[in-house]
Amino acid sequence: MRARLRAVVAAPLAPELCELLTTREPRIDLIVDQTLLPPMRHPADFSGDPSFRRTPAQQSAYEQLVDSADALYGIPDVDPSALARTIRMNPSLRWVHTMAAGGGGQVKAAALSEEELDRVVFTTSAGVHGDALAEFAVFGVFAGAKHLPRLVKQQQDRVWSGRWLMSQVSEQTVLVLGLGGIGSSVAQKLSAVGATVIGTSRSGASVPGVSRTVRPDDVASVLSEVDAVVTTLPGTDATHHFVDRRFLAALRPGATLVNVGRGTVVDEAALLDALESGVIGFAALDVFEVEPLPDESPLWGHPRVLVSPHTAALDAREDRRIAELFADNATRFLDGAALRNVVDTVEYY
């Protein structure tokens, strides 16, 4: 247990949310200098305005602050190399909270030593974005079932075609890859409209709304039953191209694919082939293997692909939810209790 926590704000944070932190947990000694932080262009813009530059004196002052912290609210400048520098210069640092739900990737990129990983605990903002991403996922499943691309194209061309059959989500089977905070919310929302939901879980544990749970190694056993797939998986070595050619080929023809997890989970070359063959009827993608999506990517112009620029999680309340999560974890840290959303520093999720 600790008496006080010196927490330095290393990422943009509105003054009212700074006040929220110390109100929720009065034992926080919050250190923040707004002149050293880039202005935000929109909610959850933790990198801030790219034109922002510190003078050499400001950079020195910023580094002195983060080097004095017991805990950091945010990775300095959202830069893994700056994180590594800070940890090596500040032996008192014990906890870093990352703004991203998938902050484990940033921790991995810092290439920290075993001693450094043992000394500092890292937490993420996982769960903060769950409902927003789940709504996008449900939207994607419905867009596929109701042939959104065809409707948009016919409207643009002013074509009143003959009628055609649409699918009912209430009669579909949807596979949700990953039953963490986002996947659990997806499962509940889809089951509420009548869909049959199958989920994957490494532990085999289920959540409300899921009719059946399979382990990732056994996912091939259910693919032939699936009308739509929603992936909420993090980007790790184990999940890299989990949705590959073999996976896609085993789905029912015309299946919908929605990705709100990490772009590296889906083999985009295999996805494009599956779209051309008709195995995938529609794909709603909020994340991509390379971001921003390169101009030359065929996904941009594909008539049955919806490209969302990694914006599905953005919500006006996101900054406040992250601050509330940090305050709760600060109480846990001070009381010697287990923190929420601790990064697994083996698989980095």
Coordinates of C-alpha atoms in Angstrom, one line a residue:
M1 CA 0.0 0.0 0.0
R2 CA 1.1 3.6 -0.7
A3 CA 0.1 6.8 1.0
R4 CA 0.2 9.0 -2.2
L5 CA 0.6 8.6 -5.9
R6 CA 2.6 11.1 -8.0
A7 CA 0.8 10.8 -11.4
V8 CA 2.1 12.8 -14.3
V9 CA -0.2 13.5 -17.2
A10 CA 1.8 12.6 -20.3
A11 CA -1.0 12.7 -22.8
P12 CA -3.6 15.5 -23.6
L13 CA -6.2 15.7 -20.9
A14 CA -8.9 18.4 -20.4
P15 CA -8.7 20.4 -17.2
E16 CA -12.1 19.2 -16.0
L17 CA -10.9 15.6 -16.3
C18 CA -7.8 16.4 -14.4
E19 CA -10.1 17.6 -11.6
L20 CA -12.2 14.4 -12.0
L21 CA -9.1 12.3 -11.3
T22 CA -8.2 14.0 -8.0
T23 CA -11.9 14.2 -6.9
R24 CA -12.3 10.4 -7.5
E25 CA -9.0 9.6 -5.8
P26 CA -7.8 12.4 -3.5
R27 CA -4.5 10.6 -2.8
I28 CA -3.4 11.3 -6.4
D29 CA -0.8 14.1 -6.6
L30 CA -1.6 15.0 -10.2
I31 CA 1.2 16.8 -12.1
V32 CA 0.2 18.4 -15.4
D33 CA 1.5 21.3 -17.5
Q34 CA -1.0 21.9 -20.3
T35 CA 1.6 24.1 -22.2
L36 CA 3.7 20.9 -22.7
L37 CA 0.9 18.9 -24.2
P38 CA -0.3 19.1 -27.8
P39 CA -3.9 20.4 -28.3
M40 CA -6.5 17.8 -29.1
R41 CA -8.3 18.1 -32.4
H42 CA -11.2 15.9 -31.4
P43 CA -12.1 13.5 -28.5
A44 CA -9.5 10.8 -27.8
D45 CA -6.9 12.6 -29.9
F46 CA -4.1 11.6 -27.6
S47 CA -1.4 12.2 -30.2
G48 CA -2.7 15.8 -30.5
D49 CA -2.2 18.3 -33.3
P50 CA 0.7 17.0 -35.4
S51 CA 1.9 20.6 -36.0
F52 CA 2.6 20.9 -32.2
R53 CA 6.3 21.3 -31.4
R54 CA 8.1 21.8 -28.1
T55 CA 11.0 24.1 -27.8
P56 CA 14.2 22.5 -26.5
A57 CA 13.4 24.0 -23.1
Q58 CA 9.9 22.7 -23.2
Q59 CA 11.0 19.2 -24.2
S60 CA 13.5 19.2 -21.3
A61 CA 10.7 20.3 -18.9
Y62 CA 8.4 17.6 -20.2
E63 CA 11.0 14.9 -19.8
Q64 CA 11.8 16.1 -16.3
L65 CA 8.1 15.7 -15.4
V66 CA 7.6 12.2 -16.8
D67 CA 10.9 11.2 -15.2
S68 CA 9.6 12.2 -11.8
A69 CA 6.4 10.1 -11.9
D70 CA 5.3 7.1 -9.9
A71 CA 2.6 6.6 -12.6
L72 CA 2.0 8.0 -16.1
Y73 CA -1.3 8.9 -17.6
G74 CA -0.5 8.0 -21.1
I75 CA 2.6 6.9 -23.0
P76 CA 4.8 10.0 -23.5
D77 CA 3.9 11.4 -27.0
V78 CA 2.3 8.0 -27.8
D79 CA 5.8 7.0 -28.8
P80 CA 7.3 3.6 -27.8
S81 CA 10.9 4.9 -27.9
A82 CA 9.9 7.8 -25.6
L83 CA 8.3 5.2 -23.2
A84 CA 11.6 3.2 -23.2
R85 CA 13.6 6.3 -22.5
T86 CA 11.3 7.3 -19.6
I87 CA 11.4 3.9 -18.0
R88 CA 15.2 3.8 -18.2
M89 CA 15.6 7.4 -16.8
N90 CA 13.0 7.0 -14.0
P91 CA 13.7 4.0 -11.7
S92 CA 10.7 5.2 -9.5
L93 CA 8.2 4.6 -12.3
R94 CA 5.8 1.7 -11.4
W95 CA 2.7 2.1 -13.6
V96 CA 1.9 3.3 -17.1
H97 CA -1.6 3.6 -18.3
T98 CA -2.0 3.5 -22.1
M99 CA -4.8 5.3 -23.8
A100 CA -5.5 2.6 -26.4
A101 CA -7.4 -0.6 -25.7
G102 CA -4.6 -2.4 -27.6
G103 CA -1.8 -0.6 -25.8
G104 CA 0.1 -3.8 -25.4
G105 CA 1.4 -3.3 -29.0
Q106 CA 3.0 0.0 -27.9
V107 CA 4.6 -1.7 -24.9
K108 CA 6.0 -4.5 -27.1
A109 CA 7.4 -1.9 -29.5
A110 CA 9.3 -0.3 -26.7
A111 CA 11.5 -3.4 -26.5
L112 CA 11.9 -3.3 -22.8
S113 CA 14.1 -5.6 -20.8
E114 CA 12.7 -8.3 -18.5
E115 CA 13.7 -6.2 -15.4
E116 CA 11.8 -3.2 -16.8
L117 CA 8.7 -5.3 -17.6
D118 CA 8.9 -6.7 -14.0
R119 CA 9.3 -3.3 -12.5
V120 CA 6.5 -1.4 -14.3
V121 CA 2.9 -2.6 -14.7
F122 CA 1.1 -1.5 -17.8
T123 CA -2.6 -1.1 -18.2
T124 CA -4.9 -0.4 -21.2
S125 CA -8.2 1.3 -21.8
A126 CA -9.8 -1.9 -22.8
G127 CA -13.6 -2.0 -22.3
V128 CA -14.0 1.8 -22.6
H129 CA -14.8 1.4 -26.3
G130 CA -16.9 -1.7 -26.1
D131 CA -20.4 -0.4 -26.7
A132 CA -19.3 1.9 -29.5
L133 CA -17.4 -0.8 -31.4
A134 CA -20.2 -3.3 -30.7
E135 CA -22.7 -1.0 -32.3
F136 CA -20.5 -0.7 -35.4
A137 CA -20.2 -4.5 -35.5
V138 CA -24.0 -4.9 -35.4
F139 CA -24.3 -2.3 -38.1
G140 CA -21.9 -4.2 -40.2
V141 CA -23.8 -7.5 -39.8
F142 CA -27.1 -5.8 -40.7
A143 CA -25.4 -4.0 -43.7
G144 CA -24.3 -7.3 -45.1
A145 CA -27.7 -9.0 -44.5
K146 CA -29.6 -6.1 -46.1
H147 CA -27.2 -5.7 -49.1
L148 CA -26.2 -2.1 -48.3
P149 CA -23.7 -1.8 -51.2
R150 CA -26.4 -2.8 -53.8
L151 CA -28.9 -0.4 -52.3
V152 CA -26.4 2.5 -52.3
K153 CA -25.3 1.8 -55.9
Q154 CA -28.8 1.5 -57.2
Q155 CA -29.8 4.8 -55.5
Q156 CA -26.7 6.5 -56.9
D157 CA -27.6 5.2 -60.4
R158 CA -31.3 5.9 -59.9
V159 CA -32.1 2.3 -60.7
W160 CA -35.5 0.9 -59.5
S161 CA -34.7 -2.8 -60.0
G162 CA -36.8 -5.8 -59.4
R163 CA -37.3 -7.0 -55.8
W164 CA -34.9 -9.5 -54.3
L165 CA -34.5 -11.5 -51.1
M166 CA -32.7 -10.1 -48.2
S167 CA -31.4 -12.1 -45.2
Q168 CA -32.8 -11.7 -41.6
V169 CA -30.2 -11.3 -38.9
S170 CA -32.6 -13.0 -36.5
E171 CA -32.2 -16.2 -38.6
Q172 CA -28.4 -15.9 -38.9
T173 CA -25.5 -17.5 -37.0
V174 CA -22.8 -15.1 -36.2
L175 CA -19.3 -16.1 -35.1
V176 CA -17.7 -13.6 -32.6
L177 CA -14.0 -14.0 -32.5
G178 CA -12.9 -13.0 -28.9
L179 CA -15.3 -12.6 -26.0
G180 CA -13.5 -9.8 -24.1
G181 CA -15.2 -6.5 -23.4
I182 CA -16.0 -5.7 -27.0
G183 CA -17.0 -9.3 -28.0
S184 CA -19.2 -9.7 -25.0
S185 CA -21.1 -6.5 -26.0
V186 CA -21.4 -7.7 -29.6
A187 CA -22.8 -11.0 -28.5
Q188 CA -25.4 -9.5 -26.2
K189 CA -26.6 -7.0 -28.9
L190 CA -26.8 -9.6 -31.6
S191 CA -28.5 -12.2 -29.5
A192 CA -31.0 -9.5 -28.5
V193 CA -32.2 -9.2 -32.1
G194 CA -32.5 -13.0 -32.4
A195 CA -29.2 -14.0 -33.9
T196 CA -27.5 -17.3 -32.9
V197 CA -24.1 -16.3 -31.6
I198 CA -21.1 -18.6 -31.4
G199 CA -18.0 -17.2 -29.6
T200 CA -14.4 -18.1 -29.3
S201 CA -12.6 -18.1 -26.0
R202 CA -9.1 -19.5 -25.1
S203 CA -10.4 -20.5 -21.7
G204 CA -13.7 -21.9 -23.0
A205 CA -15.6 -19.5 -20.8
S206 CA -18.9 -18.1 -22.2
V207 CA -20.7 -14.8 -21.8
P208 CA -24.4 -13.8 -21.9
G209 CA -25.9 -14.0 -25.4
V210 CA -23.5 -16.8 -26.6
S211 CA -25.2 -20.1 -27.4
R212 CA -21.9 -22.0 -27.9
T213 CA -18.3 -21.4 -27.2
V214 CA -15.3 -22.9 -28.9
R215 CA -11.6 -22.5 -28.4
P216 CA -9.7 -20.8 -31.2
D217 CA -8.0 -24.1 -32.2
D218 CA -11.4 -25.6 -32.8
V219 CA -12.9 -22.8 -34.8
A220 CA -12.8 -24.7 -38.0
S221 CA -15.5 -27.0 -36.7
V222 CA -18.2 -24.3 -36.8
L223 CA -17.3 -22.2 -39.8
S224 CA -19.6 -24.1 -42.2
E225 CA -22.6 -22.9 -40.0
V226 CA -21.6 -19.2 -40.0
D227 CA -23.4 -16.4 -41.9
A228 CA -21.3 -13.6 -40.5
V229 CA -18.0 -13.2 -38.6
V230 CA -17.2 -10.4 -36.2
T231 CA -13.6 -10.2 -35.1
T232 CA -12.7 -8.3 -32.0
L233 CA -9.3 -10.0 -31.5
P234 CA -6.2 -8.1 -30.4
G235 CA -3.1 -7.9 -32.6
T236 CA -0.7 -10.6 -31.3
D237 CA 1.6 -13.2 -32.8
A238 CA -1.1 -15.8 -32.0
T239 CA -3.8 -13.8 -33.9
H240 CA -1.8 -12.7 -36.9
H241 CA -3.8 -13.7 -40.0
F242 CA -6.1 -15.8 -37.9
V243 CA -8.7 -15.1 -40.6
D244 CA -6.8 -16.6 -43.5
R245 CA -7.6 -18.3 -46.8
R246 CA -8.6 -21.6 -45.2
F247 CA -10.8 -19.8 -42.6
L248 CA -12.6 -17.8 -45.3
A249 CA -13.0 -20.7 -47.7
A250 CA -14.9 -22.7 -45.0
L251 CA -17.6 -20.1 -44.5
R252 CA -21.0 -20.2 -46.1
P253 CA -21.0 -18.4 -49.5
G254 CA -21.9 -14.7 -49.2
A255 CA -20.9 -14.4 -45.6
T256 CA -20.3 -11.0 -44.0
L257 CA -17.0 -10.1 -42.3
V258 CA -16.7 -7.3 -39.8
N259 CA -13.4 -6.4 -38.1
V260 CA -13.3 -4.0 -35.1
G261 CA -10.3 -5.7 -33.4
R262 CA -6.9 -5.3 -35.1
G263 CA -6.2 -5.2 -38.8
T264 CA -3.4 -7.8 -38.6
V265 CA -6.0 -10.5 -37.7
V266 CA -7.3 -10.6 -41.3
D267 CA -5.2 -11.6 -44.3
E268 CA -6.3 -8.8 -46.6
A269 CA -5.0 -10.5 -49.8
A270 CA -7.0 -13.6 -48.9
L271 CA -10.0 -11.4 -48.1
L272 CA -9.9 -9.7 -51.5
D273 CA -9.8 -13.1 -53.2
A274 CA -12.8 -14.3 -51.1
L275 CA -14.7 -11.1 -52.1
E276 CA -14.0 -11.8 -55.8
S277 CA -15.1 -15.4 -55.5
G278 CA -18.3 -14.5 -53.6
V279 CA -17.3 -16.4 -50.5
I280 CA -17.5 -13.1 -48.7
G281 CA -20.5 -11.1 -49.7
F282 CA -19.7 -8.0 -47.7
A283 CA -16.9 -6.7 -45.4
A284 CA -17.2 -3.8 -42.9
L285 CA -13.7 -2.9 -41.8
D286 CA -12.7 -0.4 -39.2
V287 CA -9.1 -1.6 -38.9
F288 CA -6.5 -2.6 -41.5
E289 CA -3.1 -4.3 -41.7
V290 CA -1.5 -0.9 -42.6
E291 CA -2.9 2.3 -41.3
P292 CA -3.7 4.7 -42.8
L293 CA -5.0 2.4 -45.5
P294 CA -2.6 3.0 -48.5
D295 CA -4.0 4.8 -51.5
E296 CA -3.3 1.8 -53.7
S297 CA -5.2 -0.7 -51.6
P298 CA -8.0 -2.4 -53.7
L299 CA -10.2 -2.3 -50.6
W300 CA -10.8 1.4 -51.2
G301 CA -12.7 0.9 -54.4
H302 CA -14.2 -2.5 -53.8
P303 CA -18.0 -2.3 -54.3
R304 CA -18.7 -4.7 -51.4
V305 CA -16.3 -3.2 -48.8
L306 CA -17.1 -0.5 -46.3
V307 CA -13.9 1.3 -45.2
S308 CA -14.0 3.0 -41.8
P309 CA -10.8 5.0 -40.9
H310 CA -10.4 3.4 -37.5
T311 CA -13.1 5.7 -36.1
A312 CA -15.8 3.3 -34.9
A313 CA -14.7 3.5 -31.3
L314 CA -14.7 7.3 -31.1
D315 CA -17.2 8.6 -28.7
A316 CA -17.7 12.0 -27.1
R317 CA -17.5 10.3 -23.6
E318 CA -14.4 8.3 -24.3
D319 CA -12.0 10.7 -22.6
R320 CA -14.1 10.7 -19.4
R321 CA -14.4 6.9 -19.4
I322 CA -10.6 6.6 -19.6
A323 CA -10.1 9.1 -16.8
E324 CA -12.6 7.2 -14.6
L325 CA -10.8 3.9 -15.4
F326 CA -7.5 5.5 -14.4
A327 CA -8.9 6.9 -11.1
D328 CA -10.3 3.4 -10.2
N329 CA -7.0 1.8 -11.0
A330 CA -5.2 4.5 -9.0
T331 CA -7.3 3.5 -5.9
R332 CA -6.4 -0.1 -6.5
F333 CA -2.7 0.7 -6.9
L334 CA -2.6 2.7 -3.7
D335 CA -4.5 0.0 -1.8
G336 CA -2.3 -2.8 -3.1
A337 CA -5.2 -4.4 -5.1
A338 CA -5.0 -6.0 -8.6
L339 CA -5.3 -3.5 -11.4
R340 CA -7.8 -3.7 -14.2
N341 CA -6.7 -4.3 -17.8
V342 CA -3.1 -5.3 -17.1
V343 CA -1.0 -5.9 -20.2
D344 CA 0.2 -9.5 -20.7
T345 CA 3.8 -8.9 -21.3
V346 CA 4.3 -12.4 -22.9
E347 CA 1.7 -12.0 -25.7
Y348 CA 1.2 -8.2 -25.3
Y349 CA -2.6 -7.8 -25.2

